[in-house]
Coordinates of C-alpha atoms and ligand atoms in Angstrom, one line a residue:
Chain T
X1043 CA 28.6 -0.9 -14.5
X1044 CA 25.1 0.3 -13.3
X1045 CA 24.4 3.4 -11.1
X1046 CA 21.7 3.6 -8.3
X1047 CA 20.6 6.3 -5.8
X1048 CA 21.4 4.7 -2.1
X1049 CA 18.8 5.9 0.5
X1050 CA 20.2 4.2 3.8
X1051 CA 17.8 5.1 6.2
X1052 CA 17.9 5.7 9.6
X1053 CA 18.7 2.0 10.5
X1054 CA 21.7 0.9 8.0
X1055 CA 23.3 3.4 9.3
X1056 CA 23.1 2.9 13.0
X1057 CA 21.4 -0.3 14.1
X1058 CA 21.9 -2.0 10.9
X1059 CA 25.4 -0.5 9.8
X1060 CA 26.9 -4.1 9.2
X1061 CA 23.9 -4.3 6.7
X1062 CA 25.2 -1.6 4.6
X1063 CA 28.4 -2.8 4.2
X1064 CA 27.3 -6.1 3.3
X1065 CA 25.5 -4.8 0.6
X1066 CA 28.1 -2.9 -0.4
X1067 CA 30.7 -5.5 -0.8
X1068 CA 28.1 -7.8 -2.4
X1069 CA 26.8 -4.9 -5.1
X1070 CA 30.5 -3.7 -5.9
X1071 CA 31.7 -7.4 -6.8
X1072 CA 29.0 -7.5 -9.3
X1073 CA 29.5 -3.7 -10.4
X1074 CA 26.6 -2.1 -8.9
X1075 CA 28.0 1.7 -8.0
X1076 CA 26.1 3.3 -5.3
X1077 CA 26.0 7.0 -4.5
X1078 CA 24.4 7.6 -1.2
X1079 CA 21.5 10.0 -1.6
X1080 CA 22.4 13.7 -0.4
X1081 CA 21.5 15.1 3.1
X1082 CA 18.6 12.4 3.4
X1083 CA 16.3 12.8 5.8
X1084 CA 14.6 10.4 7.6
X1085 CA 11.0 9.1 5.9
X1086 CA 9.0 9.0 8.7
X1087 CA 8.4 5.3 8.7
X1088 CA 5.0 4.4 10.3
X1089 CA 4.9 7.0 12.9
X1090 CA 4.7 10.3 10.3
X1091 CA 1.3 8.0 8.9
X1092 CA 0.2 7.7 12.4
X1093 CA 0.5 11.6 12.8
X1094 CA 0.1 13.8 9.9
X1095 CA -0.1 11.9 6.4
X1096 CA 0.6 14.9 5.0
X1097 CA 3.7 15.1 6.8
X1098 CA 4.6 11.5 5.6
X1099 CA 4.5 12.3 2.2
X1100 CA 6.3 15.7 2.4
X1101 CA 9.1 13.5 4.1
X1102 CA 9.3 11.0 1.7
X1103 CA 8.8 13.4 -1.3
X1104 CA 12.1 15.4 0.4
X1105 CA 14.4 12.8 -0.6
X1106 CA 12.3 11.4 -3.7
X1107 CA 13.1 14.8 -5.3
X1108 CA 16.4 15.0 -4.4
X1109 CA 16.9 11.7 -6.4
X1110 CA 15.2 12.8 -9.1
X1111 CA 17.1 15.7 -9.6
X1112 CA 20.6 13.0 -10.0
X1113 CA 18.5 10.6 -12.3
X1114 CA 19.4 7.0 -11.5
X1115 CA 16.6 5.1 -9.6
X1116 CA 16.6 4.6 -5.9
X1117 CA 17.6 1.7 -3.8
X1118 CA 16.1 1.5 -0.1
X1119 CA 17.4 -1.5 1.4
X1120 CA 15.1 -1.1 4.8
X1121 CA 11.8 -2.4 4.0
X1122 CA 9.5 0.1 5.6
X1123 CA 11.3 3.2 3.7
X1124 CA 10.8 1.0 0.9
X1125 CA 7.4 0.6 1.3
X1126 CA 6.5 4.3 2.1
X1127 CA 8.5 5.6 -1.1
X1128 CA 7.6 3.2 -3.5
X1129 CA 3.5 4.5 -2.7
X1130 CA 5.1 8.0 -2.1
X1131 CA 6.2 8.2 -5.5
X1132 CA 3.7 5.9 -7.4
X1133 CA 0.9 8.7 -6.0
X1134 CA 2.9 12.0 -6.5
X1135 CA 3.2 10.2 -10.3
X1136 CA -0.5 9.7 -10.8
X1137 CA -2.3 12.1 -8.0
X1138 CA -1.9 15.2 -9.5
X1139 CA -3.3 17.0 -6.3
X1140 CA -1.6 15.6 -4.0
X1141 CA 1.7 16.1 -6.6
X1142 CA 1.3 19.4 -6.0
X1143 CA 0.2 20.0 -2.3
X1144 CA 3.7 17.2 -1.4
X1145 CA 5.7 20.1 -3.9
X1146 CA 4.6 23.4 -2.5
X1147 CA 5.2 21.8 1.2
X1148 CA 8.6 20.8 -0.2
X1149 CA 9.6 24.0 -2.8
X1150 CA 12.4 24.9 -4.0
X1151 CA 12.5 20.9 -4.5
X1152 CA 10.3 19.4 -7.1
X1153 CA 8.9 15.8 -7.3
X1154 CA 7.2 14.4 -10.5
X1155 CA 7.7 10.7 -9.6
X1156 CA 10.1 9.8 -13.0
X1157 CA 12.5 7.5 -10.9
X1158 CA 12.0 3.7 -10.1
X1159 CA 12.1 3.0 -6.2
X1160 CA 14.0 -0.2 -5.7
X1161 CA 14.5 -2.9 -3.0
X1162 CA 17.7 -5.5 -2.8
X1163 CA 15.8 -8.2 -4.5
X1164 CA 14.5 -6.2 -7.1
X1165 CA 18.2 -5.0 -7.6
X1166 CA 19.7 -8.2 -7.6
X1167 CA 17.3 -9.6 -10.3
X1168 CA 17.4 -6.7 -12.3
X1169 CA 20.9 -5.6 -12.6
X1170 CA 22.6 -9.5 -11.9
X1171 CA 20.1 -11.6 -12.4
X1172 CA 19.8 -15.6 -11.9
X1173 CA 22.5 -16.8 -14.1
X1174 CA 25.3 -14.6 -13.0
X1175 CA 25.3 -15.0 -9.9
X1176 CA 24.9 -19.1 -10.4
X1177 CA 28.2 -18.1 -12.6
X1178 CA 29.6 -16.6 -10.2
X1179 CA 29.3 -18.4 -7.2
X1180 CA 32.3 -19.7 -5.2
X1181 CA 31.6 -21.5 -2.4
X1182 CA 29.4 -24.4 -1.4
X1183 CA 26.4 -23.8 0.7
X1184 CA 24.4 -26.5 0.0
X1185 CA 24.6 -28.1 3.4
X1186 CA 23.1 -24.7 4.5
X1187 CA 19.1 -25.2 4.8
X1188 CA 17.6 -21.0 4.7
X1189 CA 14.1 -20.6 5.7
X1190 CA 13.7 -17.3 3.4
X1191 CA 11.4 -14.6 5.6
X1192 CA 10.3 -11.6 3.7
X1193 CA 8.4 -9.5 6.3
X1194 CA 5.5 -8.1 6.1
X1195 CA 5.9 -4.9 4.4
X1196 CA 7.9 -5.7 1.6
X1197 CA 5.4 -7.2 -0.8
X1198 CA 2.2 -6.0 0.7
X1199 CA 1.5 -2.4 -0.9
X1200 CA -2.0 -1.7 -1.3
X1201 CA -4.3 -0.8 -4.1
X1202 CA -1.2 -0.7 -6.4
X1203 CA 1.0 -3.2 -8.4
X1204 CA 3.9 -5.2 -6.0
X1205 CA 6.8 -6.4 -7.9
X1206 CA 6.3 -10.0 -6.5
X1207 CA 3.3 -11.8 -5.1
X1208 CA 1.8 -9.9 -2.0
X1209 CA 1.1 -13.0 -0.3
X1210 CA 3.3 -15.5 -1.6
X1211 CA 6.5 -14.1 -2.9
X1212 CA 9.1 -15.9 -4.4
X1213 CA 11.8 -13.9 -5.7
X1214 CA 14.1 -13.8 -3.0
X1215 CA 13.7 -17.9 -2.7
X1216 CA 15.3 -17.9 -6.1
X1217 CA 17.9 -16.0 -5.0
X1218 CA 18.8 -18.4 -2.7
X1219 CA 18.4 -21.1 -4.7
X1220 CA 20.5 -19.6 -7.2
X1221 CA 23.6 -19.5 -4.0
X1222 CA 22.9 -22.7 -3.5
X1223 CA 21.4 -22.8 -0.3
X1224 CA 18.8 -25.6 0.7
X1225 CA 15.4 -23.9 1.1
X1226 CA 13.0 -24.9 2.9
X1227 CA 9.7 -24.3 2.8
X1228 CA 6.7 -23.1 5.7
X1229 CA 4.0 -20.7 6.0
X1230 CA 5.9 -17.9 8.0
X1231 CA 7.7 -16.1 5.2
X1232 CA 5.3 -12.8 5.6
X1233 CA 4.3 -13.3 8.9
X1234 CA 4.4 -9.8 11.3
X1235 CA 7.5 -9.7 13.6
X1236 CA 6.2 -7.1 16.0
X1237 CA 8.5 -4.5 13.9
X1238 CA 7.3 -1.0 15.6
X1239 CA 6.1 -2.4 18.9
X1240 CA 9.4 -3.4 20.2
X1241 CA 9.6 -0.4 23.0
X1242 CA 5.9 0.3 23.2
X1243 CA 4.5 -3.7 23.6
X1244 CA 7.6 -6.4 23.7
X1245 CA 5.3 -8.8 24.7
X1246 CA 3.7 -8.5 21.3
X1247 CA 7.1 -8.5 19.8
X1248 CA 8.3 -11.4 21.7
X1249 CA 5.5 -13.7 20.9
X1250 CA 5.5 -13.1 17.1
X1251 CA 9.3 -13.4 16.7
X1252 CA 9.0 -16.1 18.9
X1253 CA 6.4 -17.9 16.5
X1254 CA 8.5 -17.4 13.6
X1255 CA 11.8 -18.8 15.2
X1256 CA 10.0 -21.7 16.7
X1257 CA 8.6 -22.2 13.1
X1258 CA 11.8 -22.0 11.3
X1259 CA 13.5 -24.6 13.6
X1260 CA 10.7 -26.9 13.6
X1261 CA 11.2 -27.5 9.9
X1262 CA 14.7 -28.3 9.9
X1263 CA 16.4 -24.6 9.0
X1264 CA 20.0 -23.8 10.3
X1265 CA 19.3 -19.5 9.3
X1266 CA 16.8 -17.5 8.9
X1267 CA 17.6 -15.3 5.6
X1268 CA 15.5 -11.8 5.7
X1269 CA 15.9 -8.3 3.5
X1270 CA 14.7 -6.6 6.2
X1271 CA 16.7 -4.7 8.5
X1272 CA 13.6 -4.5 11.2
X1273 CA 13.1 -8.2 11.2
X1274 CA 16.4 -9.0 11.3
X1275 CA 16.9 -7.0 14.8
X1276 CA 13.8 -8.2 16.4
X1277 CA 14.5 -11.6 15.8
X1278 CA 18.3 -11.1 16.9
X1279 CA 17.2 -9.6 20.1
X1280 CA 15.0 -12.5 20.9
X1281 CA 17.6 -13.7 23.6
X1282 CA 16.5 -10.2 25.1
X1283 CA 13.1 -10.1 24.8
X1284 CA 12.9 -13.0 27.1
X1285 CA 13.2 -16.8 24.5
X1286 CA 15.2 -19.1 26.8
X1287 CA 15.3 -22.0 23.6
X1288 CA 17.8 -22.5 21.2
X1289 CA 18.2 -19.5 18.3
X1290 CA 18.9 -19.6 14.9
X1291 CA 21.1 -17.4 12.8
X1292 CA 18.9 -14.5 11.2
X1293 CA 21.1 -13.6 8.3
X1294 CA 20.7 -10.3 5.7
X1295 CA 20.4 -11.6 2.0
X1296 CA 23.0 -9.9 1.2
X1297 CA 25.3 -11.8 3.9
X1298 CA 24.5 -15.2 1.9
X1299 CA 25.9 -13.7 -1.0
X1300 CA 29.0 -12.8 1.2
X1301 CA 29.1 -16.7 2.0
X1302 CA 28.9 -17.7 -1.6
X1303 CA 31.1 -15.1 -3.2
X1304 CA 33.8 -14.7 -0.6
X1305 CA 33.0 -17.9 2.3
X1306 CA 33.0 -15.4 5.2
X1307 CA 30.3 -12.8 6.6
X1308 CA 32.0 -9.2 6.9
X1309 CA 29.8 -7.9 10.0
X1310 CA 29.5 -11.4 11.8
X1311 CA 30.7 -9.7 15.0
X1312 CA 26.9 -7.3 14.7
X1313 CA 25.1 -10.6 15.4
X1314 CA 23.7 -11.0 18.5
X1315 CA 22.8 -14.6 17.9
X1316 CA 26.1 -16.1 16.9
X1317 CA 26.5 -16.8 13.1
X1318 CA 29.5 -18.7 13.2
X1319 CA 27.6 -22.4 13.2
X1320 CA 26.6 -21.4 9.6
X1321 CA 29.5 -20.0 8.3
X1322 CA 31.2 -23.1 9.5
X1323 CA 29.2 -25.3 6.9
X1324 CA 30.4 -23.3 3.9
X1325 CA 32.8 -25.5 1.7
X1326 CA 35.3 -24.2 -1.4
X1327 CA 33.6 -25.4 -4.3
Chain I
X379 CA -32.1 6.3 10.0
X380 CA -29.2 5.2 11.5
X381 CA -26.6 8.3 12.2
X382 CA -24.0 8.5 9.7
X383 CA -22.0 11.3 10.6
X384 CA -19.2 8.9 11.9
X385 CA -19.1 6.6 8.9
X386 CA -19.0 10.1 6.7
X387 CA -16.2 11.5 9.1
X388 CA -14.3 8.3 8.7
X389 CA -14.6 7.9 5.2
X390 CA -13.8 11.4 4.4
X391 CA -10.9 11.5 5.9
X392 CA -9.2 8.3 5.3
X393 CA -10.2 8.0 1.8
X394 CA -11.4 4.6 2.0
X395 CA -15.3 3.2 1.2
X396 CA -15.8 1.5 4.4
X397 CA -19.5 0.8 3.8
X398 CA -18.8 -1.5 0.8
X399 CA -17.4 -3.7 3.9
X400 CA -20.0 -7.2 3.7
X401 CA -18.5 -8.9 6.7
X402 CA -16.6 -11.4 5.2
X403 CA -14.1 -11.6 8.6
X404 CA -10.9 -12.0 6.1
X405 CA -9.2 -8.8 7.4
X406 CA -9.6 -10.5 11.7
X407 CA -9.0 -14.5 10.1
X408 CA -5.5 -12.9 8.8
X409 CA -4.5 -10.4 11.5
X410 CA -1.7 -11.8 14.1
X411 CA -3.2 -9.6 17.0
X412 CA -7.0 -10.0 16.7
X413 CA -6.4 -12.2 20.0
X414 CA -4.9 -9.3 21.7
X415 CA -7.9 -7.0 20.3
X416 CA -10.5 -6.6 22.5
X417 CA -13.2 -5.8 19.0
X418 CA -12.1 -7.6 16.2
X419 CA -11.2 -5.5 12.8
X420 CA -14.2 -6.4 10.9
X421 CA -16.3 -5.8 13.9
X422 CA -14.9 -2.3 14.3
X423 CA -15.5 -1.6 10.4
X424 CA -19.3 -2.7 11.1
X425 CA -19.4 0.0 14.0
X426 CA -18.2 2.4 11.8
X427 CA -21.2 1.9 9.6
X428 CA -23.4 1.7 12.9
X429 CA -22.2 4.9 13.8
X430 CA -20.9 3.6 17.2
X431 CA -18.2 6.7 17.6
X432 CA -17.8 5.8 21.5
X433 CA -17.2 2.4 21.2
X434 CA -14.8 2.5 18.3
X435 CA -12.4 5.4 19.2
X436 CA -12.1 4.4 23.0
X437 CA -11.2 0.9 21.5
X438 CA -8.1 -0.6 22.6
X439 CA -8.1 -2.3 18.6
X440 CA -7.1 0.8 16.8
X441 CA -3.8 0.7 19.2
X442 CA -2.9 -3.1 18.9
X443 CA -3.0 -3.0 15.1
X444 CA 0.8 -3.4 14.1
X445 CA 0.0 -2.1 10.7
X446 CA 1.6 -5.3 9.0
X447 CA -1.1 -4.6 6.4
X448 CA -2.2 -8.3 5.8
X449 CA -5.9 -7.0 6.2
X450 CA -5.7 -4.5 3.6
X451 CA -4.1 -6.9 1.1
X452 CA -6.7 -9.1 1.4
X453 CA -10.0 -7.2 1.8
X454 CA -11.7 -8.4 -1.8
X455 CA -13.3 -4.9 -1.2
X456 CA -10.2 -3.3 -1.4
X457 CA -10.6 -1.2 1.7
X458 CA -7.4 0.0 3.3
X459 CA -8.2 -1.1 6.9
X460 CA -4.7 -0.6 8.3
X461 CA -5.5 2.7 6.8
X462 CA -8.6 3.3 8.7
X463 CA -6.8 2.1 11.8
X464 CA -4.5 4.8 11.2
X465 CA -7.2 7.6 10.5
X466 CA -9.0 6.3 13.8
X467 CA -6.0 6.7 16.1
X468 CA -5.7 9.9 14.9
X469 CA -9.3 11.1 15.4
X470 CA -9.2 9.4 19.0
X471 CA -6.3 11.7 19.9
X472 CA -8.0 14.6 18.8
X473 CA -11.4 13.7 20.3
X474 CA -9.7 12.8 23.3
X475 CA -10.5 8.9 23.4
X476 CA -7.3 7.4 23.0
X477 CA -7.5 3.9 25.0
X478 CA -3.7 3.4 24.8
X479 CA -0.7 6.2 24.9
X480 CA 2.5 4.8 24.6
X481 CA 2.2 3.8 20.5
X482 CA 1.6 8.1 20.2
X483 CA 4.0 8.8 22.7
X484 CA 6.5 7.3 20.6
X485 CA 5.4 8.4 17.3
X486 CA 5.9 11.9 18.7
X487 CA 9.1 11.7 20.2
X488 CA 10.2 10.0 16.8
X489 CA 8.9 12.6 14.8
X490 CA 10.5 15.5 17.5
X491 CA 13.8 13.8 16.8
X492 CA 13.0 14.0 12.9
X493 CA 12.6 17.4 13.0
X494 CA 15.0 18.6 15.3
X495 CA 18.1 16.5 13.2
X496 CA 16.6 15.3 10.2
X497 CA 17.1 11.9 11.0
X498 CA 16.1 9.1 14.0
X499 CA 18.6 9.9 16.8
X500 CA 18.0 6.6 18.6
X501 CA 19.7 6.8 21.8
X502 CA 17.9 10.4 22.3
X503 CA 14.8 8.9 21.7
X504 CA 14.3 5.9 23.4
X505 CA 15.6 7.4 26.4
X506 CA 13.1 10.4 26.2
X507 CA 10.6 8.0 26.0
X508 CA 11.8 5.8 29.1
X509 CA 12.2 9.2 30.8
X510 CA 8.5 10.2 30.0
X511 CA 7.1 6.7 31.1
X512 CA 9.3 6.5 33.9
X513 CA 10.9 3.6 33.4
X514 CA 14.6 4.3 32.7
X515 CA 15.7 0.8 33.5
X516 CA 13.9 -2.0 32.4
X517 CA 15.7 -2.8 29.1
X518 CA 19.2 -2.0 30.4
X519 CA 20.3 -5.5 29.6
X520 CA 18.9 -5.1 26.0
X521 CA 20.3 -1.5 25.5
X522 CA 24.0 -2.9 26.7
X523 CA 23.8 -5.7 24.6
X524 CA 23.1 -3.8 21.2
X525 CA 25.4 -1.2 22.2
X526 CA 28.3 -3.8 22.7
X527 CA 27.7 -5.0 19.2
X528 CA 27.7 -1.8 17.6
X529 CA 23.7 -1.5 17.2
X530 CA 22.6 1.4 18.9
X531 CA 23.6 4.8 17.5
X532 CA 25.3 7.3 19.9
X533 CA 25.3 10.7 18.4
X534 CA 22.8 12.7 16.5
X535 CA 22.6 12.4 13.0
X536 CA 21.8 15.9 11.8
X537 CA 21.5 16.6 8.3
X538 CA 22.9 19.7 6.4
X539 CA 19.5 21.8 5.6
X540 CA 17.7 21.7 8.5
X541 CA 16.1 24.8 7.9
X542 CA 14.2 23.6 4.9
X543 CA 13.1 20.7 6.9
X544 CA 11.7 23.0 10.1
X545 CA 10.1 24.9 7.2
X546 CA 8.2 21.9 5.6
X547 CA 7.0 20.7 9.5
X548 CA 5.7 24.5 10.0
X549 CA 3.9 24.6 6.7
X550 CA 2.2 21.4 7.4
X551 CA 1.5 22.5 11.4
X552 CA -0.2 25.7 9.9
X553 CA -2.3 24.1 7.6
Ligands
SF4_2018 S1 -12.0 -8.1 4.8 FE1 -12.9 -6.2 4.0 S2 -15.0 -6.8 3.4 FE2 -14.2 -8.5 4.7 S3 -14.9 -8.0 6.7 FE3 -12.9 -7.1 6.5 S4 -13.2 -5.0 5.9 FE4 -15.1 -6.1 5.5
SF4_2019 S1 -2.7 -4.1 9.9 FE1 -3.4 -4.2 12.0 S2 -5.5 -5.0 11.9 FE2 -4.6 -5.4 9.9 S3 -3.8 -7.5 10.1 FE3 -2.1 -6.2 10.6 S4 -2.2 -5.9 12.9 FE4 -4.2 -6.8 12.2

């Protein structure tokens, strides 16, 4: 039984909610406990950067000290609060300045940047790891081919370590493998979705999604499988934003795991783009 | 001598060595918008040097960058131009400049919605912002859609302390 600090963000909690309770039935079948982080407030995302750095970082510190204060490291499932915590807390850790300008905008709360910030891969590998969940897998997905699309956020943190390769990670695609999924592979796994400009440009956002769905179907995938809670609603609302073609599945890690551990996806009826072709393939082992 | 008050602006306040920059074009070969740009990103770091304030700040570039970060991880200079992008929007705004509105408009109305409950209140938001471009209907469909499936939050999502939250936006305003 392991411990970790929840931090939902705005979307898994609105948007996203079938996300969050995807990861939670996936993490509690393999003993992950998660304690949601107390009276969290939002992180800012990219338009705090785009405003007042300063105020980005006294966000993000807000809830980084909180968490420090219970101890267990943090999990942020949504890859932009990821991002913007993980280089939150890696400088309040080593820029002692800023460390203390991010704490007297925050006081009473304190931040010395002693906890881990975590994403669902990272989790998976680190607390489950390869061989159990191979172990533990009851369902067939092999007849399911995944093209495995990480975003562009996830990996690529500048000027500091990443905890997979910025350009070409793998980590999830072992995941996958390790459900049993066919994967297949293509250059698109990091390309940009559009993520902020859905309201502000769609076009923008159309013609990227669009790129990467084309892409995906082109080399023979029936899902997309993303970690990424932004990704995964552009590319759902593509129907919307104007594609007239064919869609395929964009499925949440953590929903694969639902197929392989239990053969059915909780939140199937949050899809836009109907999921049920996929979960059709899924045989009892 | 070429007028570096721009380049010294820019680099003081973003942090980032722009005039290491040697024009290598990897940050516009990797950047999914460059098409839509009307300079390219390693042009606009080469008018930073130049000192070419006008050119760069009214540039409809700083706007179209989807901060996706691919530039930044693969300057071998290690500049942070997503970064840059970010420090020149800002400046534009405050000089005035800005070629494009909508990308602020929304940050602001974000943010309002941050401070005000401590978390994104979507619905609030979006509709603020269709209210202020005035253009209330053209995503209807969209909105409907999402809201049938459960993906569009309704009601506010205030947090407990919002005091300490109005406190750290007023400290930060004041500075
Ligand atoms: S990648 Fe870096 S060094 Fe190369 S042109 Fe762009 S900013 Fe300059
Ligand atoms: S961060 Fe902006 S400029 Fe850089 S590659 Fe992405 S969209 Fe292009």
């Amino acid at each position: 039984m392991i411990t970790l600090t929840y931090y939902p963000g705005c979307s898994l909690k609105t948007s996203s909610k079938f996300y969050e309770t995807s990861i939670k039935n996936t993490f509690s079948f393999f003993g992950i406990e998660l304690t949601e982080l107390n009276d969290w407030s939002c992180c800012g995302a990219s338009a705090a950067t785009t405003i007042d750095e300063k105020l980005a970082y006294a966000l993000t510190g807000r809830n980084l000290a909180i968490a420090e204060d219970v101890g267990y490291h943090l999990f942020a499932p949504c890859s932009a609060c990821y991002n913007r915590s993980k280089v939150t807390n890696e400088k309040i850790k080593k820029d002692r300045v800023l460390r203390d300008e991010i704490n007297e905008t925050i006081y009473p709360l304190k931040c010395l940047g002693t906890i881990k910030v975590k994403n669902i891969i990272e989790v998976l590998h680190d607390h489950v790891g390869i061989e159990r969940v191979v172990k533990k897998i009851a369902y067939d997905l092999s007849s399911i081919k995944v093209a495995p699309y990480y975003g562009c956020v996830l990996t690529r943190i500048t000027k500091m370590d990443a905890f997979d390769d910025k350009e070409n990670p793998t980590s999830m695609d072992s995941l996958l493998w390790a459900l049993g999924t066919e994967l297949v592979s293509w250059p698109y796994k990091m390309e940009c979705c559009g993520a902020s400009k859905t309201l502000t440009n769609k076009d923008v956002t159309f013609r990227l999604s669009n790129i990467i769905m084309e892409k995906a179907q082109s080399v023979g995938a029936d899902a997309i499988v993303t970690p990424c809670p932004l990704c995964q609603m552009n590319l759902d609302l593509l129907p919307y934003l104007g594609r007239t073609d064919k869609n395929l599945p964009v499925l949440f890690l953590s929903e694969v795991f639902e197929l392989a551990l239990f053969g059915r996806i909780g939140g199937m009826s949050s899809h836009i783009i109907g999921v049920d072709g996929v979960v059709k393939k899924v045989k009892k082992k | 001598m070429d007028d570096l008050t721009f380049l010294n602006q820019i680099e003081e306040i973003s942090g980032e060595k722009i005039s290491t920059c040697y024009q290598c074009y990897k940050c516009t070969a990797g950047c999914p918008v460059a098409t839509e740009m009307d300079i390219y990103p390693h042009r606009i770091i080469r008018h930073i040097v130049l000192g070419d304030r006008e050119k760069v700040l009214k540039s409809k570039t700083i706007w179209t960058c989807l901060m996706c970060i691919t530039c930044s991880v693969r300057c071998p200079n290690d500049i942070d131009i997503a970064h840059v992008f970010d420090t020149l929007r800002k400046v534009a705004v405050m000089e005035h400049m800005e070629a494009e509105t909508d990308t602020w408009r929304f940050d602001k109305l974000f943010l309002d919605s941050v401070a005000k409950h401590g978390r994104l209140h979507e619905i609030e938001t979006i509709l603020k912002y269709k209210l202020e471009k005035k253009d209330l209907f053209s995503d209807t469909k969209m909105g409907i859609g999402m809201f049938l499936k459960g993906r569009m939050g309704v009601f506010p999502h205030n947090i407990k302390d919002r005091k300490q939250l109005r406190k750290i936006f007023k400290k930060i305003d004041s500075k």
